[in-house]
Coordinates of C-alpha atoms in Angstrom, one line a residue:
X90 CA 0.0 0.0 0.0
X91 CA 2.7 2.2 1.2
X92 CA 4.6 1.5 -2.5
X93 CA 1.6 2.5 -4.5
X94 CA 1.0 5.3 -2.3
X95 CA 4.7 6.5 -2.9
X96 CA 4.6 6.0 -6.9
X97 CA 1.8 8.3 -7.2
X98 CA 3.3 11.3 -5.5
X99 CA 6.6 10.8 -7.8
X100 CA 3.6 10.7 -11.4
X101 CA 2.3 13.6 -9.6
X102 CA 5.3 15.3 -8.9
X103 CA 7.1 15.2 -12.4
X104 CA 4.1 15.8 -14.2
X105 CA 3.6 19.2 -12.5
X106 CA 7.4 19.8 -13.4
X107 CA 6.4 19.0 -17.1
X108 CA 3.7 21.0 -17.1
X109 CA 5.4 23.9 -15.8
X110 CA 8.2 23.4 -18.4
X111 CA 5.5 23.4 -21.1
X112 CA 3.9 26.7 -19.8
X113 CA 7.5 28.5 -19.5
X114 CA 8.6 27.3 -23.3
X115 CA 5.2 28.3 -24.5
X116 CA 5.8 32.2 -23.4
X117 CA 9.2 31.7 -24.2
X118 CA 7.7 31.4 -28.1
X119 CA 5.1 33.6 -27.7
X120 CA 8.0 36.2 -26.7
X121 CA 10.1 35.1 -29.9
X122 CA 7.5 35.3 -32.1
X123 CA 6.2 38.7 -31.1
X124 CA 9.9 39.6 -31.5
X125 CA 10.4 38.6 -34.7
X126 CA 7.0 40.2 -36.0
X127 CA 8.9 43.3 -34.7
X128 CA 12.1 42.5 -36.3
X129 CA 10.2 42.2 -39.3
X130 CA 9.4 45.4 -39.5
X131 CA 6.0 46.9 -40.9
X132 CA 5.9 48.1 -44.4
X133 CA 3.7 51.4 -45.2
X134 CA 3.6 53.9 -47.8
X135 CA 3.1 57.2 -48.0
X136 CA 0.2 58.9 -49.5
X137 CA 0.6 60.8 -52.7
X138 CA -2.3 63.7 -53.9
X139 CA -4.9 62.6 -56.1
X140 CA -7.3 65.2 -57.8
X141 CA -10.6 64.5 -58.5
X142 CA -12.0 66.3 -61.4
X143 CA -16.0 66.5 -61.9
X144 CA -17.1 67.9 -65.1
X145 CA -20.8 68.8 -65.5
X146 CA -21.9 68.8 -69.1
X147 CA -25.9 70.3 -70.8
X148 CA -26.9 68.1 -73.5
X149 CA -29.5 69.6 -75.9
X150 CA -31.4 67.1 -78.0
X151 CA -33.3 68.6 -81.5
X152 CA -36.1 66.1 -82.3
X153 CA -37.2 67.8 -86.3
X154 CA -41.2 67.6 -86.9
X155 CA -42.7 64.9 -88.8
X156 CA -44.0 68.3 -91.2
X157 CA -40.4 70.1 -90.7
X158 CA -40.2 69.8 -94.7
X159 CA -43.4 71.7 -94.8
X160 CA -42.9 74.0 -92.4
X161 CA -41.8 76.9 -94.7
X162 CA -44.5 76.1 -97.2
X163 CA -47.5 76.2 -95.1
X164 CA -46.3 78.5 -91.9
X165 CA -43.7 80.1 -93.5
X166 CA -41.1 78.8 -91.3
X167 CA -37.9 79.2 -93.1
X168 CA -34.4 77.3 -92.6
X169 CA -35.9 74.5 -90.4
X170 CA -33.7 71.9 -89.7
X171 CA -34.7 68.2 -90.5
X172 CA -31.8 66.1 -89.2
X173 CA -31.8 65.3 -85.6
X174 CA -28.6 66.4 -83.4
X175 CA -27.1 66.7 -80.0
X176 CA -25.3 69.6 -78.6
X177 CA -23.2 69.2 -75.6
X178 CA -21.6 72.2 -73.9
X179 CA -19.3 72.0 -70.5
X180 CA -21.3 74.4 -67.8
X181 CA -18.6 73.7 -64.8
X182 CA -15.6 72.2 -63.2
X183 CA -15.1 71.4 -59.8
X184 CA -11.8 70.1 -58.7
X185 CA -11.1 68.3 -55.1
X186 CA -8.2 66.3 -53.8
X187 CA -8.0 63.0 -51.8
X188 CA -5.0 60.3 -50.8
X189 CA -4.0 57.1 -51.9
X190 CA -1.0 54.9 -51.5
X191 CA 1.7 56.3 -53.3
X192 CA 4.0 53.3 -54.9
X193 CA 7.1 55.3 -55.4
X194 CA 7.1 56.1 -51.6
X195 CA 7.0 52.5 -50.0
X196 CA 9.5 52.5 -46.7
X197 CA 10.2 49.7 -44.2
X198 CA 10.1 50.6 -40.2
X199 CA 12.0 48.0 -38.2
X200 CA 12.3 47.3 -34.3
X201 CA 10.6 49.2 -31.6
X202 CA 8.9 51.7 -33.6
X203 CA 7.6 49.4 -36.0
X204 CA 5.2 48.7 -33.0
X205 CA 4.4 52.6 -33.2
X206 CA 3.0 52.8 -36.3
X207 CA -0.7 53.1 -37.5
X208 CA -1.8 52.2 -41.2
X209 CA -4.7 53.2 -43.3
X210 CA -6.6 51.1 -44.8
X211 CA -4.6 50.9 -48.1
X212 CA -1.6 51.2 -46.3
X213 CA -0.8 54.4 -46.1
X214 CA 0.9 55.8 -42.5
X215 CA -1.8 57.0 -40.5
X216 CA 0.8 58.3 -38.0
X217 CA 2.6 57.1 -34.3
X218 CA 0.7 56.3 -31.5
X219 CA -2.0 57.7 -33.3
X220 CA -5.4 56.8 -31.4
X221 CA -8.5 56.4 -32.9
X222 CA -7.2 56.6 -36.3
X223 CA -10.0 55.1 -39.5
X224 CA -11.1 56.0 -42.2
X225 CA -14.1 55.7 -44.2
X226 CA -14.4 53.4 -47.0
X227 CA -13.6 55.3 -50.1
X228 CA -15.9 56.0 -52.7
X229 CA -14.6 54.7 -55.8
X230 CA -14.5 57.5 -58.8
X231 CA -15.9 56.9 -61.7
X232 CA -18.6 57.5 -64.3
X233 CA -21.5 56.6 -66.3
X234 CA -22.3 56.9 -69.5
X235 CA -25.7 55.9 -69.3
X236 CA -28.1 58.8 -71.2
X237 CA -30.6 60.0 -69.0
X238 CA -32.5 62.4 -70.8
X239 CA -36.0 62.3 -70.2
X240 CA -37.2 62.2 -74.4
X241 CA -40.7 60.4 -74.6
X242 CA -40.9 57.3 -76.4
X243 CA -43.7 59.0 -78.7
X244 CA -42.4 62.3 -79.0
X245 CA -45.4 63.7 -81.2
X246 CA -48.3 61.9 -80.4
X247 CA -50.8 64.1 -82.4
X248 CA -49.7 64.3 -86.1
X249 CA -53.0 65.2 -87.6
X250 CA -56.5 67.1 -87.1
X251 CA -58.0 64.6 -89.1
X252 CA -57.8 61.3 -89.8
X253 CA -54.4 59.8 -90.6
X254 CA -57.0 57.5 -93.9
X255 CA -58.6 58.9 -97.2
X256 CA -61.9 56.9 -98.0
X257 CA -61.7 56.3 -101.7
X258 CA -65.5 55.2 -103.3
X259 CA -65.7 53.4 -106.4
X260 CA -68.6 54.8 -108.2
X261 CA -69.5 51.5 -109.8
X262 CA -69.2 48.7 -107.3
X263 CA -69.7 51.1 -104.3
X264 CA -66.4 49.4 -102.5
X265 CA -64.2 51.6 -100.4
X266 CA -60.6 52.0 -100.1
X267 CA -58.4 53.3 -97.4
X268 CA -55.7 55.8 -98.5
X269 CA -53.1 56.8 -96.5
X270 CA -52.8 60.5 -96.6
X271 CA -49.4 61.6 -98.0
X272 CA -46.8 63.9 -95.6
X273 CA -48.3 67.1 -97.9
X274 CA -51.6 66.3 -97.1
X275 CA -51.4 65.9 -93.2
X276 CA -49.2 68.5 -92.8
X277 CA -51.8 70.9 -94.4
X278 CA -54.7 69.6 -92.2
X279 CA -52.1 70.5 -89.3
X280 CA -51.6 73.7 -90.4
X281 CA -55.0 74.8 -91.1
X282 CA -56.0 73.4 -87.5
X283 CA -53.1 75.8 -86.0
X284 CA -54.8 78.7 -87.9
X285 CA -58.4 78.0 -86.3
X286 CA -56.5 78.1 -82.8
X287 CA -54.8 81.2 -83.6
X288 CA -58.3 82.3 -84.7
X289 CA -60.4 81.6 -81.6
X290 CA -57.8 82.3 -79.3
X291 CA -57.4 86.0 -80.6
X292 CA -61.4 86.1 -81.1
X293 CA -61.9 84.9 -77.3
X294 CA -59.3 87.2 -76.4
X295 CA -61.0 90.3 -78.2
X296 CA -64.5 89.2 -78.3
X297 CA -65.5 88.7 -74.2
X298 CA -69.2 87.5 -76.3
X299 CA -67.8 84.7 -77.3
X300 CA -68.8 81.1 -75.8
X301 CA -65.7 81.4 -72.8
X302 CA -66.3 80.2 -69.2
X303 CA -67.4 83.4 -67.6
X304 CA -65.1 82.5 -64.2
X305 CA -61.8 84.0 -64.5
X306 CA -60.3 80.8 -63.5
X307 CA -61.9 78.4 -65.5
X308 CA -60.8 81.3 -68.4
X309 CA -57.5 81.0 -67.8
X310 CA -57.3 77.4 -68.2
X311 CA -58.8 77.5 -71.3
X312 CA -56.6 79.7 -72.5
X313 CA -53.8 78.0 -71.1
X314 CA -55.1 74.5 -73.0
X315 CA -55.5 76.2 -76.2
X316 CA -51.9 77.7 -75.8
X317 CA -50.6 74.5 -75.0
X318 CA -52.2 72.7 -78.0
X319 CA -51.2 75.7 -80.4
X320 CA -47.3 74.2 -79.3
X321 CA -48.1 70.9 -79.8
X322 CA -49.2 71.7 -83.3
X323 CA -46.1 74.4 -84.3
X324 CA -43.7 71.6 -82.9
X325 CA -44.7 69.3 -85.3
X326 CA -43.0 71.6 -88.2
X327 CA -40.8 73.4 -85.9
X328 CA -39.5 69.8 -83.7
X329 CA -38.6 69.8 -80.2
X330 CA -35.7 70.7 -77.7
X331 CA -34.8 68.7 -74.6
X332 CA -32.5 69.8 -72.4
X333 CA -30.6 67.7 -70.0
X334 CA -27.8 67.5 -67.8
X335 CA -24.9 65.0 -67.0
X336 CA -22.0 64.9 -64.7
X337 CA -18.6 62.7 -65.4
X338 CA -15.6 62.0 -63.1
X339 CA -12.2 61.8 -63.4
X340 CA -9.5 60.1 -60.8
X341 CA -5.2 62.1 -61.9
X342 CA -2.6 61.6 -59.8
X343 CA 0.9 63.8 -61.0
X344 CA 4.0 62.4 -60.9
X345 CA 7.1 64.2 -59.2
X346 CA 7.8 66.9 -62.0
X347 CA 5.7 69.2 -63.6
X348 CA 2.9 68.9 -65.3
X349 CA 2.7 70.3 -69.0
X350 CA -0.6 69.6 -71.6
X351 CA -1.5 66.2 -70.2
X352 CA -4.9 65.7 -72.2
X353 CA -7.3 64.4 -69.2
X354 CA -10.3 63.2 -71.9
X355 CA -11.4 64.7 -75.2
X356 CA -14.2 66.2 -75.7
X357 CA -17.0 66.9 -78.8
X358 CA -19.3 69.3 -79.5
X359 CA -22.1 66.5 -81.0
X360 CA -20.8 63.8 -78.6
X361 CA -19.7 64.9 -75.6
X362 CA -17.4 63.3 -73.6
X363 CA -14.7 61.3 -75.3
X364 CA -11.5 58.9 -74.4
X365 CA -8.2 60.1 -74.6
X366 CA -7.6 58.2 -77.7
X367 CA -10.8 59.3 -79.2
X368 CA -9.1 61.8 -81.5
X369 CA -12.6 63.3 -83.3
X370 CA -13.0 65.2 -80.0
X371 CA -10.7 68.1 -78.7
X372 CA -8.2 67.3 -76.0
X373 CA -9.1 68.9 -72.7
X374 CA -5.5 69.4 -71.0
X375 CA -4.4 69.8 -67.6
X376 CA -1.4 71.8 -66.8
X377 CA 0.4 71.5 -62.9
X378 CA 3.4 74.1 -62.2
X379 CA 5.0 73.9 -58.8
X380 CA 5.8 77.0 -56.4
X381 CA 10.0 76.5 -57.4
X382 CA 10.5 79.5 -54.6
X383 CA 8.6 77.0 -52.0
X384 CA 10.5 74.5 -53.4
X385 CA 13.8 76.0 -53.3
X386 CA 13.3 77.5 -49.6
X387 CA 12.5 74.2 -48.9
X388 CA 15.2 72.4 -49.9
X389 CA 18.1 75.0 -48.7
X390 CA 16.5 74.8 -45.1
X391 CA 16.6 70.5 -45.5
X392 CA 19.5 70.2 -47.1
X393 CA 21.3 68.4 -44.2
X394 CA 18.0 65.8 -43.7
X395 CA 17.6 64.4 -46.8
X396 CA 17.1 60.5 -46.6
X397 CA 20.1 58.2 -48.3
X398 CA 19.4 55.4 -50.5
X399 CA 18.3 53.3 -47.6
X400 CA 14.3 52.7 -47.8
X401 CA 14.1 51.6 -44.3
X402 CA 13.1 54.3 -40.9
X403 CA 10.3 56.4 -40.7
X404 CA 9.3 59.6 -43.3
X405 CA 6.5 62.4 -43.9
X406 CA 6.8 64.4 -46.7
X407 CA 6.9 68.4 -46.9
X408 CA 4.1 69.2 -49.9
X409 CA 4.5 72.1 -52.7
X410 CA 2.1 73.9 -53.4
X411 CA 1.3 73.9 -57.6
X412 CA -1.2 75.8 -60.1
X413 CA -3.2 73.9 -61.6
X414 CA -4.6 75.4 -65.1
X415 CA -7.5 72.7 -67.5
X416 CA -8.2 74.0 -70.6
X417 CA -9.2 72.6 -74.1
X418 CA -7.1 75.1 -76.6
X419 CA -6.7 78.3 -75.9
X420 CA -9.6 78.3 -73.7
X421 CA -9.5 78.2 -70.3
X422 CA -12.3 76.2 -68.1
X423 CA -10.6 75.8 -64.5
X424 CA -7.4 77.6 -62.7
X425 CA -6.7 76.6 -59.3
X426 CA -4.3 75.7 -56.6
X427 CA -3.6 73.1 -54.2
X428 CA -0.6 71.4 -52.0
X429 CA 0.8 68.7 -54.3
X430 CA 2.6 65.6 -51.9
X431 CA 4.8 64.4 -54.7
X432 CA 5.9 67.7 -56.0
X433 CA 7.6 68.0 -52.2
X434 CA 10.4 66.5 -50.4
X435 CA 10.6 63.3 -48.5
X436 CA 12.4 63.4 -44.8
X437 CA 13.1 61.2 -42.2
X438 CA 10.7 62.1 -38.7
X439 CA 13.2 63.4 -36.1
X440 CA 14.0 60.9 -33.5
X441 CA 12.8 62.8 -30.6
X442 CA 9.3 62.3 -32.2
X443 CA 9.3 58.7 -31.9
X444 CA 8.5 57.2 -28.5
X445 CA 6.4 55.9 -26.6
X446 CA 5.0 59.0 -25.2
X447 CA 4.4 61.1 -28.3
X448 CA 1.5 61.0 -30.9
X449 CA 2.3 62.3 -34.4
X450 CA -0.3 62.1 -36.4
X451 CA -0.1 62.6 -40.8
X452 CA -2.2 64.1 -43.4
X453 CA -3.8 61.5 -45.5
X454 CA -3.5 64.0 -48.9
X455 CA 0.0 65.1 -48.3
X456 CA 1.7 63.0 -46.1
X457 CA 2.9 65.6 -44.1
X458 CA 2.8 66.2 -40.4
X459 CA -0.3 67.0 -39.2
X460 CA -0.2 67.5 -35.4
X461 CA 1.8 66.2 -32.3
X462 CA 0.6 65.5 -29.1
X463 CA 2.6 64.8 -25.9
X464 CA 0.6 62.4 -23.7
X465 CA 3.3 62.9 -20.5

């Protein structure tokens, strides 16, 4: 009894020791490997400036008359066109700017301060010890080119006064035939019908005898129908206009030197909008010019900081400010200016800044330092 007793204590005994040795390797590991996600260091990039460009666009739409070819010989109308077109016309252009990863500034933080760091989304450096940092989902830029203009299906439902048949009678058998009236024809019945309107609504107008409701309201709707008939009728010689409006997007990031004539999309008078490589349309150009005093001061003052060769350690970028001039020709349609990330220098964050105790915090547009916060 005393034997069995004895070689349970010793199972017990070494299998606490083993399980202890377990527990102590296991944080041993869990140490290394957080270690070594350190020593790996945490890749980021910083952001370069993106510009937006929204271009709003009128389209006018001529629909001609079924009668158009008449419209000279029965109303007198002269020069009436008979060929459908579109006009287009650019009535603004609004220009904003937004961040994105920039793959030609891609930097490796390693050791301590890689533990520092806060990313965006898409990677770019959100900043160090930076609390509370997000970001919304971005909308993605882009555009349709679905038409939206609101033309009827029929877009002259009454063609005629009369109707659209002649009834021919033989005079021996007594049969009848159906005749479809010729263009002339119809048109002519139109026109007369316009002249009637004209004629009672000048007669109502001048002649308070005349068969009118006597209520003032109830007159002016009538007048208001007969007006609105007397367009339907001159529109069938005359055609319609539709008017509508349209808005397109466009997503340009500039590279590190200046920006001269880059054609952004073409553009045409009968079809708006064009691609780049669209050549019936007219290029519509963007121009960028960075501030070279800005740049200059900037560089003299930095001179000493400028990162080597090395693309490891921790950067923010100093932006330049830049025109920016779109035109198509000689014509001008926006002149601006905004702080450019690329056109600016790239230097290494001063040492003092990163610890434990300090929050720097970077623009998402330029990449430049945004605020610092000592949390002693």
């Amino acid at each position: 009894m005393k034997i069995r007793l004895l070689v349970i204590v010793v199972f017990v005994f070494f299998a606490q020791i083993g399980w202890a040795s377990d527990q102590k390797e296991k944080k041993n590991d869990d140490k290394a490997g957080n270690t070594l996600n350190v020593n790996d260091g945490v890749v980021y990039a910083l952001p370069r400036t993106v510009f937006l460009i929204h271009v709003r666009l009128v389209k006018e739409s001529y629909i001609p008359g079924p009668y158009a070819p008449y419209a000279e010989k029965y109303l007198g109308y002269s020069n009436v066109s008979t060929v459908a077109s579109d006009r287009w016309k650019i009535v603004g252009i609004q220009v904003q700017s937004s961040g994105e990863a920039d793959p030609g500034a891609v930097f490796k933080t390693i050791g301590a301060e890689a533990s520092l760091v806060s990313l965006l989304p898409d990677g770019t450096i959100a900043g160090l010890n930076a609390q509370s940092v997000s970001e919304d989902a971005k909308e993605i830029v882009g555009s349709e080119f679905i038409d939206h203009s609101e033309i009827p299906f029929i877009v002259f439902p009454d063609q005629s006064s009369d109707d659209q048949y002649d009834t021919e009678v033989n005079t021996e058998t007594g049969d009848e035939k159906f005749k479809l009236k010729t263009g002339d024809v119809k048109a002519r019945e139109a026109a007369d019908y316009l002249y009637k309107l004209r004629k009672k609504r000048a007669f109502t107008t001048l002649n308070p005898s005349d068969g009118v409701p006597e209520d003032g309201k109830g007159y002016e709707v009538f007048v208001q129908q007969v007006e609105k008939l007397e367009r339907e009728y001159v529109s069938l010689f005359l055609g319609k206009n539709f008017r509508s409006e349209h808005e397109y997007a466009f997503s340009y990031a500039p590279g590190n030197e200046n920006v001269k004539n880059e054609v952004l999309f073409r553009f045409s008078d009968e079809k708006g909008i064009l691609p780049k490589t669209d050549i019936s349309g007219k290029p519509v150009s963007i121009e960028m010019v960075k501030d070279q005093k800005q740049t200059s001061s900037i560089e003299s003052i930095t001179a000493s900081t400028q990162p080597n060769s090395s693309r490891s350690g921790l950067y923010y970028r100093i932006p330049v400010n830049s025109s920016i001039t779109i035109s198509e020709g000689i014509n001008t349609l926006y002149s601006g200016r905004a702080a450019v990330a690329q056109f600016g220098l790239i230097l290494p964050l001063p040492e003092n800044l990163i610890k434990e105790d300090c929050s720097v915090y970077f623009d998402p547009v330029t990449g430049s330092v945004k605020n610092i916060l000592n949390r002693k």
